[in-house]
mmCIF file of C-alpha atoms (C1' of nucleotides) in Angstrom:
data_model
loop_
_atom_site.group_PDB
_atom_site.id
_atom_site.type_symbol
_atom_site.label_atom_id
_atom_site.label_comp_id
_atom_site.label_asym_id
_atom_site.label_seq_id
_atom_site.Cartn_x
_atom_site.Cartn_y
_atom_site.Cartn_z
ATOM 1 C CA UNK I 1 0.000 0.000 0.000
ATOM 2 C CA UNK I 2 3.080 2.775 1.159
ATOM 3 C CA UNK I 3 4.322 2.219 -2.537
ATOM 4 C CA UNK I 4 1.078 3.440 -4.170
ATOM 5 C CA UNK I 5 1.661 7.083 -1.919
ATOM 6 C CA UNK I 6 4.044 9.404 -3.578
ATOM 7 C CA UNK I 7 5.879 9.540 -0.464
ATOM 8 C CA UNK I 8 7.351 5.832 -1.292
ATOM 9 C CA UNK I 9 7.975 6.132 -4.706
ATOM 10 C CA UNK I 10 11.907 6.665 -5.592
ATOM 11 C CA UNK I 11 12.634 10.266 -6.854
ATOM 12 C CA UNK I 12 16.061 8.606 -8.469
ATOM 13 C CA UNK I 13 18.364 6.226 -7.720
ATOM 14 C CA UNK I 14 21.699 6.790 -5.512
ATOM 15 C CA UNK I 15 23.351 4.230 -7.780
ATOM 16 C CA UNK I 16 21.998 4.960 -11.145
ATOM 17 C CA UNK I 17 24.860 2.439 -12.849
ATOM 18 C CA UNK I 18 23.390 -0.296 -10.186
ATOM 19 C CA UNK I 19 20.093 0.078 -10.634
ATOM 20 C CA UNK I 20 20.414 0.013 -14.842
ATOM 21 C CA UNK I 21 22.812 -3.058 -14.542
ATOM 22 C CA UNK I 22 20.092 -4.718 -11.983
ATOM 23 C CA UNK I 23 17.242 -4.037 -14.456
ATOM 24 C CA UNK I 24 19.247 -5.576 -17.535
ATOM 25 C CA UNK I 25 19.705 -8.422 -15.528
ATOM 26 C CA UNK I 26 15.523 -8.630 -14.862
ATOM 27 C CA UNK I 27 16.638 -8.127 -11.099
ATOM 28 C CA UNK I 28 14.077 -5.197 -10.667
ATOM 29 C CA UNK I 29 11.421 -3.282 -12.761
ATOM 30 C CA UNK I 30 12.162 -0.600 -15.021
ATOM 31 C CA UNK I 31 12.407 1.613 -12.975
ATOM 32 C CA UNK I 32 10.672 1.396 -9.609
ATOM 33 C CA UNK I 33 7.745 3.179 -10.759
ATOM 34 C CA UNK I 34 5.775 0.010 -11.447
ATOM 35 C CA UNK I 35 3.702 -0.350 -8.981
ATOM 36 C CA UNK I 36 1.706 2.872 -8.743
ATOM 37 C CA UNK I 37 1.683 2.609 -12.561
ATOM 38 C CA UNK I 38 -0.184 -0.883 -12.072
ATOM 39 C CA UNK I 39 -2.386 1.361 -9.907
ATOM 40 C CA UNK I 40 -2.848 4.052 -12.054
ATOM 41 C CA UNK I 41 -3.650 2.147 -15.297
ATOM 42 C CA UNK I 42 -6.014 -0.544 -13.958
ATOM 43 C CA UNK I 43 -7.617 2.347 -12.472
ATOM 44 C CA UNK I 44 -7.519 3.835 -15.769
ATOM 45 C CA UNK I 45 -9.386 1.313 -17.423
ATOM 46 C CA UNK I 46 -11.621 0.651 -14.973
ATOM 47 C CA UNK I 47 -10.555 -2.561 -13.223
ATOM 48 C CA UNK I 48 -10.560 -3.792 -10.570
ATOM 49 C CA UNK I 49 -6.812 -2.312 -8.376
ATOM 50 C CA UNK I 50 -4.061 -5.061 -7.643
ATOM 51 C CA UNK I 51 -3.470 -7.014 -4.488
ATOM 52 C CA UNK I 52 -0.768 -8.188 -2.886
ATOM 53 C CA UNK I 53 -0.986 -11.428 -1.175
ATOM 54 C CA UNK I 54 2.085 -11.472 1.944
ATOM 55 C CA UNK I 55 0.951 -14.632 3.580
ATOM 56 C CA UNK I 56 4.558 -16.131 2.764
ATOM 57 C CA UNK I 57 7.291 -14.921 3.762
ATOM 58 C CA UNK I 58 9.763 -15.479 1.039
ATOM 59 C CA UNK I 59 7.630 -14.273 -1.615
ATOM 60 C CA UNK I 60 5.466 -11.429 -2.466
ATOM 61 C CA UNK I 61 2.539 -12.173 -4.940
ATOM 62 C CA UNK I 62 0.614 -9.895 -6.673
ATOM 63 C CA UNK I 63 -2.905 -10.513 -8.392
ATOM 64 C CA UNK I 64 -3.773 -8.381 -11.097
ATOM 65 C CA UNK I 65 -7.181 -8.773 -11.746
ATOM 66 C CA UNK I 66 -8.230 -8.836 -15.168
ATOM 67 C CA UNK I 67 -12.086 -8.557 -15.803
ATOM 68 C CA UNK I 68 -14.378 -6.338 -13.773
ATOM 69 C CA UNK I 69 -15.409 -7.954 -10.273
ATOM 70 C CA UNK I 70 -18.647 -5.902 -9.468
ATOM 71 C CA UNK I 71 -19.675 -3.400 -12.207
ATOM 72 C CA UNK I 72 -20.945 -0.818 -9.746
ATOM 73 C CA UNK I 73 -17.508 -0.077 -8.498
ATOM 74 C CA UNK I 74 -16.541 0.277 -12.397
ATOM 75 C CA UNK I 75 -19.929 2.739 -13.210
ATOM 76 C CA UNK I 76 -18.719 4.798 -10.226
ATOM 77 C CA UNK I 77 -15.410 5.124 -11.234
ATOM 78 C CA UNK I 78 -16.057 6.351 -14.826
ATOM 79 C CA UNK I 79 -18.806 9.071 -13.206
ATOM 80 C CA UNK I 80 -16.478 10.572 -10.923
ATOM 81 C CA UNK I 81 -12.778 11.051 -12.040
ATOM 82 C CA UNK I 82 -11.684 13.614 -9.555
ATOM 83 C CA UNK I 83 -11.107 10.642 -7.179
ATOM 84 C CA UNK I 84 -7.857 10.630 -5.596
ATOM 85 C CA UNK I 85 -6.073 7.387 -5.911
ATOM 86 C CA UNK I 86 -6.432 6.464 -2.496
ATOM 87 C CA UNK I 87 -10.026 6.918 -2.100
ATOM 88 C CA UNK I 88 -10.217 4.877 -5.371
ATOM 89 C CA UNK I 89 -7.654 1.831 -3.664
ATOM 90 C CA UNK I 90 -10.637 1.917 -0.349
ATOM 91 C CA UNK I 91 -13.445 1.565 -2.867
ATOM 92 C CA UNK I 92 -11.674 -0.936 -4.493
ATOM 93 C CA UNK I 93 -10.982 -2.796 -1.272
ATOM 94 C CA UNK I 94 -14.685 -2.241 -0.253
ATOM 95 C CA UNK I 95 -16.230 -3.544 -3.682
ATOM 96 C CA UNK I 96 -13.603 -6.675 -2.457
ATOM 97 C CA UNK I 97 -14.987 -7.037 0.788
ATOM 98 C CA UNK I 98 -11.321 -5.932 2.660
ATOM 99 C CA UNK I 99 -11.302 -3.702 5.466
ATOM 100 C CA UNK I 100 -10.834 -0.111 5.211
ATOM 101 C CA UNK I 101 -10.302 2.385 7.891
ATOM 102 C CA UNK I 102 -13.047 4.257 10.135
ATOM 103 C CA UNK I 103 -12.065 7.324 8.582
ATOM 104 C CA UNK I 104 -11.726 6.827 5.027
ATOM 105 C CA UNK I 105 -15.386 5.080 5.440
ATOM 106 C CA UNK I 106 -16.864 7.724 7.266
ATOM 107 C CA UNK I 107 -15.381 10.655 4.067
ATOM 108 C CA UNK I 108 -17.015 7.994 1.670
ATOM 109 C CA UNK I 109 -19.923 7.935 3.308
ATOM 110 C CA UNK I 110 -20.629 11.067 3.795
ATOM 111 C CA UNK I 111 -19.834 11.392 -0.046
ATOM 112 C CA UNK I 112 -22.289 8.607 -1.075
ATOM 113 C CA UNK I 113 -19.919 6.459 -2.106
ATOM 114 C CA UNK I 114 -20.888 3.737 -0.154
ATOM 115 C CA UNK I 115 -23.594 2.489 1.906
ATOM 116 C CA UNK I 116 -23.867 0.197 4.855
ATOM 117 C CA UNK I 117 -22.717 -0.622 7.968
ATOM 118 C CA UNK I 118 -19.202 -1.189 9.237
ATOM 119 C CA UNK I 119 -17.847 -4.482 8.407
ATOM 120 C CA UNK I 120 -20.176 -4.553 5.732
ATOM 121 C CA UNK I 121 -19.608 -1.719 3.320
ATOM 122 C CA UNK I 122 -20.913 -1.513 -0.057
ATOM 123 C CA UNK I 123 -20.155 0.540 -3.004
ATOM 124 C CA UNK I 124 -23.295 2.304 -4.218
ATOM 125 C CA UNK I 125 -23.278 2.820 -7.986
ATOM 126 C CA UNK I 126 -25.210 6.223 -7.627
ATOM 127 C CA UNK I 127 -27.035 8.792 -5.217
ATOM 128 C CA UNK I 128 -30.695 8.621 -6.946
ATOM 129 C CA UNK I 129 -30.497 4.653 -6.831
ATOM 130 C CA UNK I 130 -29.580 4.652 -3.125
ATOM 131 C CA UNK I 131 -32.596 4.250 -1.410
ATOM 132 C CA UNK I 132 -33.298 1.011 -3.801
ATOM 133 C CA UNK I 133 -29.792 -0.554 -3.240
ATOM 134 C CA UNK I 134 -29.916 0.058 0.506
ATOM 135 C CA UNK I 135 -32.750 -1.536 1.457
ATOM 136 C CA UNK I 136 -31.532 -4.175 -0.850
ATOM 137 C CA UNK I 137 -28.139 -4.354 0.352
ATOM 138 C CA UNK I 138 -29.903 -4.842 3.896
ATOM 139 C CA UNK I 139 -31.649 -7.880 2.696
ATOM 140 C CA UNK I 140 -28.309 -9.008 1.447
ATOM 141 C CA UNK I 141 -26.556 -8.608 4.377
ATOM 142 C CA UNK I 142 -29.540 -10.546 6.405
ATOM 143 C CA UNK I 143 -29.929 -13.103 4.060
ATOM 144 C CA UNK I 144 -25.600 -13.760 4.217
ATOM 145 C CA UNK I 145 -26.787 -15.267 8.339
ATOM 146 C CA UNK I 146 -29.316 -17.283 7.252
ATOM 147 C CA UNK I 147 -27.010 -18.930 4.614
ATOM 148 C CA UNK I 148 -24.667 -19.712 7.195
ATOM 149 C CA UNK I 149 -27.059 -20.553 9.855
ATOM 150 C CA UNK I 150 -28.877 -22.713 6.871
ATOM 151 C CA UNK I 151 -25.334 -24.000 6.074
ATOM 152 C CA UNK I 152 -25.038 -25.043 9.527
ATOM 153 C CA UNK I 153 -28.473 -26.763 10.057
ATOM 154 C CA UNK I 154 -28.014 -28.590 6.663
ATOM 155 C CA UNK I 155 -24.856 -30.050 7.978
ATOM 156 C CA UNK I 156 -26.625 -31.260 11.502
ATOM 157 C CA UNK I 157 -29.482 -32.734 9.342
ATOM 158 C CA UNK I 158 -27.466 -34.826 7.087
ATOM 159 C CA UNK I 159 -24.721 -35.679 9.955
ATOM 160 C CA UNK I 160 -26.819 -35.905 12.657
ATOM 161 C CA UNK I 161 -24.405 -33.686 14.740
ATOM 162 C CA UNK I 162 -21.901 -31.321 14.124
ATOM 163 C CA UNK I 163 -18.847 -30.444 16.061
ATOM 164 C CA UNK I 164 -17.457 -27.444 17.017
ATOM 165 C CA UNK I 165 -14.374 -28.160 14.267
ATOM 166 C CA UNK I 166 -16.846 -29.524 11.870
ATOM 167 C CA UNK I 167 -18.891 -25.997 11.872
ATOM 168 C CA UNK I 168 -15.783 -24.331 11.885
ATOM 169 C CA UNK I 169 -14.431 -26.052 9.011
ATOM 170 C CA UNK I 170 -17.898 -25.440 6.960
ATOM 171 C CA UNK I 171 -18.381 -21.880 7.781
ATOM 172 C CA UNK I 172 -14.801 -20.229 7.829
ATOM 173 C CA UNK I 173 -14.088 -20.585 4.617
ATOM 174 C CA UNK I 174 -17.425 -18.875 2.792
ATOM 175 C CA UNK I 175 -17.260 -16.341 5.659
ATOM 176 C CA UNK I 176 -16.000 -12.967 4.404
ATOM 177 C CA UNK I 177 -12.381 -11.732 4.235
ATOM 178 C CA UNK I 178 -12.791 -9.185 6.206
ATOM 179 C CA UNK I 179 -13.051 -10.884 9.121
ATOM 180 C CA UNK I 180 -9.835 -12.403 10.651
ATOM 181 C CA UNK I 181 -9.699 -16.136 12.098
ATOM 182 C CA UNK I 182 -10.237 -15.225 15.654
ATOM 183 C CA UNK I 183 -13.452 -12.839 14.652
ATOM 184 C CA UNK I 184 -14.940 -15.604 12.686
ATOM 185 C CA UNK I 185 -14.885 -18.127 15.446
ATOM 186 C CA UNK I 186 -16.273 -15.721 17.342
ATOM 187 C CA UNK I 187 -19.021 -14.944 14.508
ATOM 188 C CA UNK I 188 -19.710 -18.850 14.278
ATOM 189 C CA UNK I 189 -20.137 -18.834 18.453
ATOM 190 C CA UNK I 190 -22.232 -15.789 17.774
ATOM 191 C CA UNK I 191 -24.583 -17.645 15.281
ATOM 192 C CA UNK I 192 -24.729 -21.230 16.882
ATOM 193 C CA UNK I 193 -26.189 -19.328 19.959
ATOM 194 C CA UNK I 194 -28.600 -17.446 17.525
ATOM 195 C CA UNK I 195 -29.814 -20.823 16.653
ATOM 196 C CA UNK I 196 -29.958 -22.081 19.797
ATOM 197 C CA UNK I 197 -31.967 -18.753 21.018
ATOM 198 C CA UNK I 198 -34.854 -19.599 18.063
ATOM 199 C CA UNK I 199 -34.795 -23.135 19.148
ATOM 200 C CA UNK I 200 -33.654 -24.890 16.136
ATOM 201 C CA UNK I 201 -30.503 -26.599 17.217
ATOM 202 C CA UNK I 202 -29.227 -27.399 20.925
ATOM 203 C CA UNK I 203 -25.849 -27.973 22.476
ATOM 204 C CA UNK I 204 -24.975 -31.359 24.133
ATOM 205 C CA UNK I 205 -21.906 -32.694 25.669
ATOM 206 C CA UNK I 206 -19.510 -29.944 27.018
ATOM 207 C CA UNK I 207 -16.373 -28.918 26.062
ATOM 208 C CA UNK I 208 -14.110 -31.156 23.524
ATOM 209 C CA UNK I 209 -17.500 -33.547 23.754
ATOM 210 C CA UNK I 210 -19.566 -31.201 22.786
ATOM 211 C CA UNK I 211 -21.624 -31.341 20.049
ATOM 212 C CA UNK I 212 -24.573 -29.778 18.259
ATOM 213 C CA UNK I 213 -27.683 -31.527 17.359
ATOM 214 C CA UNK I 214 -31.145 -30.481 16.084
ATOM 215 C CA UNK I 215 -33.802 -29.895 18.303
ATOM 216 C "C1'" DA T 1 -5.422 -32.394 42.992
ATOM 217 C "C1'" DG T 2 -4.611 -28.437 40.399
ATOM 218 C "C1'" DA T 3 -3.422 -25.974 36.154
ATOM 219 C "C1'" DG T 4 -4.663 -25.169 31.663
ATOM 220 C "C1'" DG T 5 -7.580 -25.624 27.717
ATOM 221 C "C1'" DA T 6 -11.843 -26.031 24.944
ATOM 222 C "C1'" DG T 7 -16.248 -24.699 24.066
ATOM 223 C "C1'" DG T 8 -20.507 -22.288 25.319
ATOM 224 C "C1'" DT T 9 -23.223 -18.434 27.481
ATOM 225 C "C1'" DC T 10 -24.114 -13.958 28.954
ATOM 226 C "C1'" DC T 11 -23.626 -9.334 28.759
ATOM 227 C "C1'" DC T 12 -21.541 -4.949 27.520
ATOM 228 C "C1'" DA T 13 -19.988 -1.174 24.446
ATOM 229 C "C1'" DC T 14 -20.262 0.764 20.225
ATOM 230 C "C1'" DA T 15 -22.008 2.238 15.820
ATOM 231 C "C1'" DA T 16 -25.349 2.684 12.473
ATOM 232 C "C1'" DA T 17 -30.060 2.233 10.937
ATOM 233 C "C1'" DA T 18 -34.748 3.061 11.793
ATOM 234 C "C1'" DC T 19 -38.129 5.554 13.842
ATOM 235 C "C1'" DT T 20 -40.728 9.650 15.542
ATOM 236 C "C1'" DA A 1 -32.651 16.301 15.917
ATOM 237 C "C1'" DG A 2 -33.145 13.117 19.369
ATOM 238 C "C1'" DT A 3 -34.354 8.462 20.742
ATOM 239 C "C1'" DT A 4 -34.842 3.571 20.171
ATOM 240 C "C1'" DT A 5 -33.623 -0.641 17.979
ATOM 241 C "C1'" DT A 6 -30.516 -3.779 15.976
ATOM 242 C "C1'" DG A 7 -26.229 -6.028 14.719
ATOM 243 C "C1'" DT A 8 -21.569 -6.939 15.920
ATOM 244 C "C1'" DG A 9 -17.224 -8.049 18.305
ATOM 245 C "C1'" DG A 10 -15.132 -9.027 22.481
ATOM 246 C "C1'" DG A 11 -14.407 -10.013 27.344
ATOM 247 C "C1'" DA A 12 -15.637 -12.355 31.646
ATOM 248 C "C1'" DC A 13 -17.125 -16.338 33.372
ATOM 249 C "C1'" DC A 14 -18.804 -21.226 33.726
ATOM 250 C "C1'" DT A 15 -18.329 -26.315 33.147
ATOM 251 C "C1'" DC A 16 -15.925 -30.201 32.378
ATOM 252 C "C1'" DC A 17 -11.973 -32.668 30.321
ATOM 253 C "C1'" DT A 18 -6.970 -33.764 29.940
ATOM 254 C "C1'" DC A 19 -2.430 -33.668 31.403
ATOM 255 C "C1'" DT A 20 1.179 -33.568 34.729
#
DNA sequence: AGAGGAGGTCCCACAAAACT
DNA sequence: AGTTTTGTGGGACCTCCTCT
C-alpha cells in the first residue's frame, strides 16, 4: 500500500549504474515506478486495483485482476474522475470485501460512495439509486446469516451432529475476508447461539465432547 | 489435585439504521 | 434532531476434560 503514496515512490536512484545493470539483468522493474503505474492504469481502465498477497514470507505475490469484479464499483469510477487514488484503492478494497479504515469510510460515506454498515460496506453505484440498493443491500446482508445458519443446520441434518471443528471447518471458509480467524470463530459462536436462542438446534456434551444436534 | 484448555453463554460497548 | 432498535465483536465467566 506505502508504494502506491508518492511519499514511497523513488525520486532517483543513488546508484543509477546499479540500478540500470540490476534491471538488464531482470533483477528489478524498469524503474521502480511500477507499482503505482499498475495502480494508475487498472484504475484507468476501470478494473478492478491489484493485491498483494504477503501470507509467505519469502515471496510477495501480486494478483492483477483482469475482468471487472462488481460493475458498480466500475460505473462509479467512470462518473467521478476527480477521485484521488487512495479513495479509489478503499473503494476498491470495499467492492472486495477488505477492510478499510473508520475514517476513510466515514469521508465515503458522507460522499455517497458507499452504503452500509461497518464491516459490511458496499459501493453504491449512484445517489438517486440509493434508497433502492440500501434496502436491498440490507436484505443481502440478512440473508448472508441465514445462509450460514442454513449451512449449519443442513450439515446437523445430514450428519446428525456437528462439532465445534466440523462448523468451523464449513463456515470459515465462505465467511468474508474481512473478518480475521479469531473474529470468525467468534461470529460462528455468535450464530450457533442465535440458533440455539430460536430453538432450532441445541448444544450437548460440554467442552471437547460437545456437540450440536437439532432440536 | 490443580493448572490449563476447549467450548458455550451472557452481557456490555459501540455504531449505524430506523423511527418519531 | 433526538431516541430507540438492531447487529456486531469481544471479554468475563462457567463447566468439564486432559495432562502432569
Amino acid at each position: 500500500m506505502d508504494y502506491v503514496t508518492e511519499e514511497r515512490r523513488p525520486k532517483k536512484y543513488r546508484n543509477y549504474k546499479l540500478a540500470q545493470a540490476m534491471v538488464q539483468l531482470n533483477m528489478i522493474d524498469t524503474m521502480g515506478y511500477g507499482i503505482h503505474e499498475m495502480y494508475e492504469k487498472q484504475a484507468k481502465r476501470y478494473l478492478p486495483l491489484p493485491d498483494y498477497d504477503l501470507t509467505m514470507p519469502q515471496a510477495v505475490k501480486l494478483i492483477i485482476y483482469g475482468d471487472v469484479v462488481d460493475p458498480a464499483y466500475s460505473k462509479l469510477l467512470i462518473k467521478n474522475t476527480d477521485l484521488s487514488i487512495m479513495e479509489i484503492i478503499a473503494l476498491d478494497r470495499v467492492q472486495k470485501g477488505q477492510n478499510i479504515s473508520k475514517g476513510m469510510a466515514r469521508e465515503l460515506q458522507r460522499k455517497n460512495l458507499i452504503e452500509g454498515r461497518r464491516p459490511n460496506y458496499y459501493v453504491s453505484s449512484s445517489v438517486a439509486e440509493a434508497t433502492n440498493k440500501k434496502a436491498k443491500y440490507i436484505r443481502n446482508r440478512i440473508q448472508d446469516d441465514t445462509f450460514y445458519m442454513q449451512l449449519i443446520l443442513d450439515y446437523i441434518d445430514k450428519y446428525e451432529c456437528a462439532t465445534r471443528p466440523d462448523i468451523d471447518s464449513l463456515l470459515i471458509p465462505t465467511l468474508s475476508e474481512v473478518l480475521d480467524e479469531k473474529q470468525k470463530i467468534t461470529k460462528i459462536g455468535h450464530l450457533l447461539t442465535k440458533l440455539r436462542k430460536i430453538e432450532k438446534i441445541e448444544n450437548v456434551g460440554v467442552g471437547r465432547y460437545s456437540k450440536w444436534v437439532m432440536k
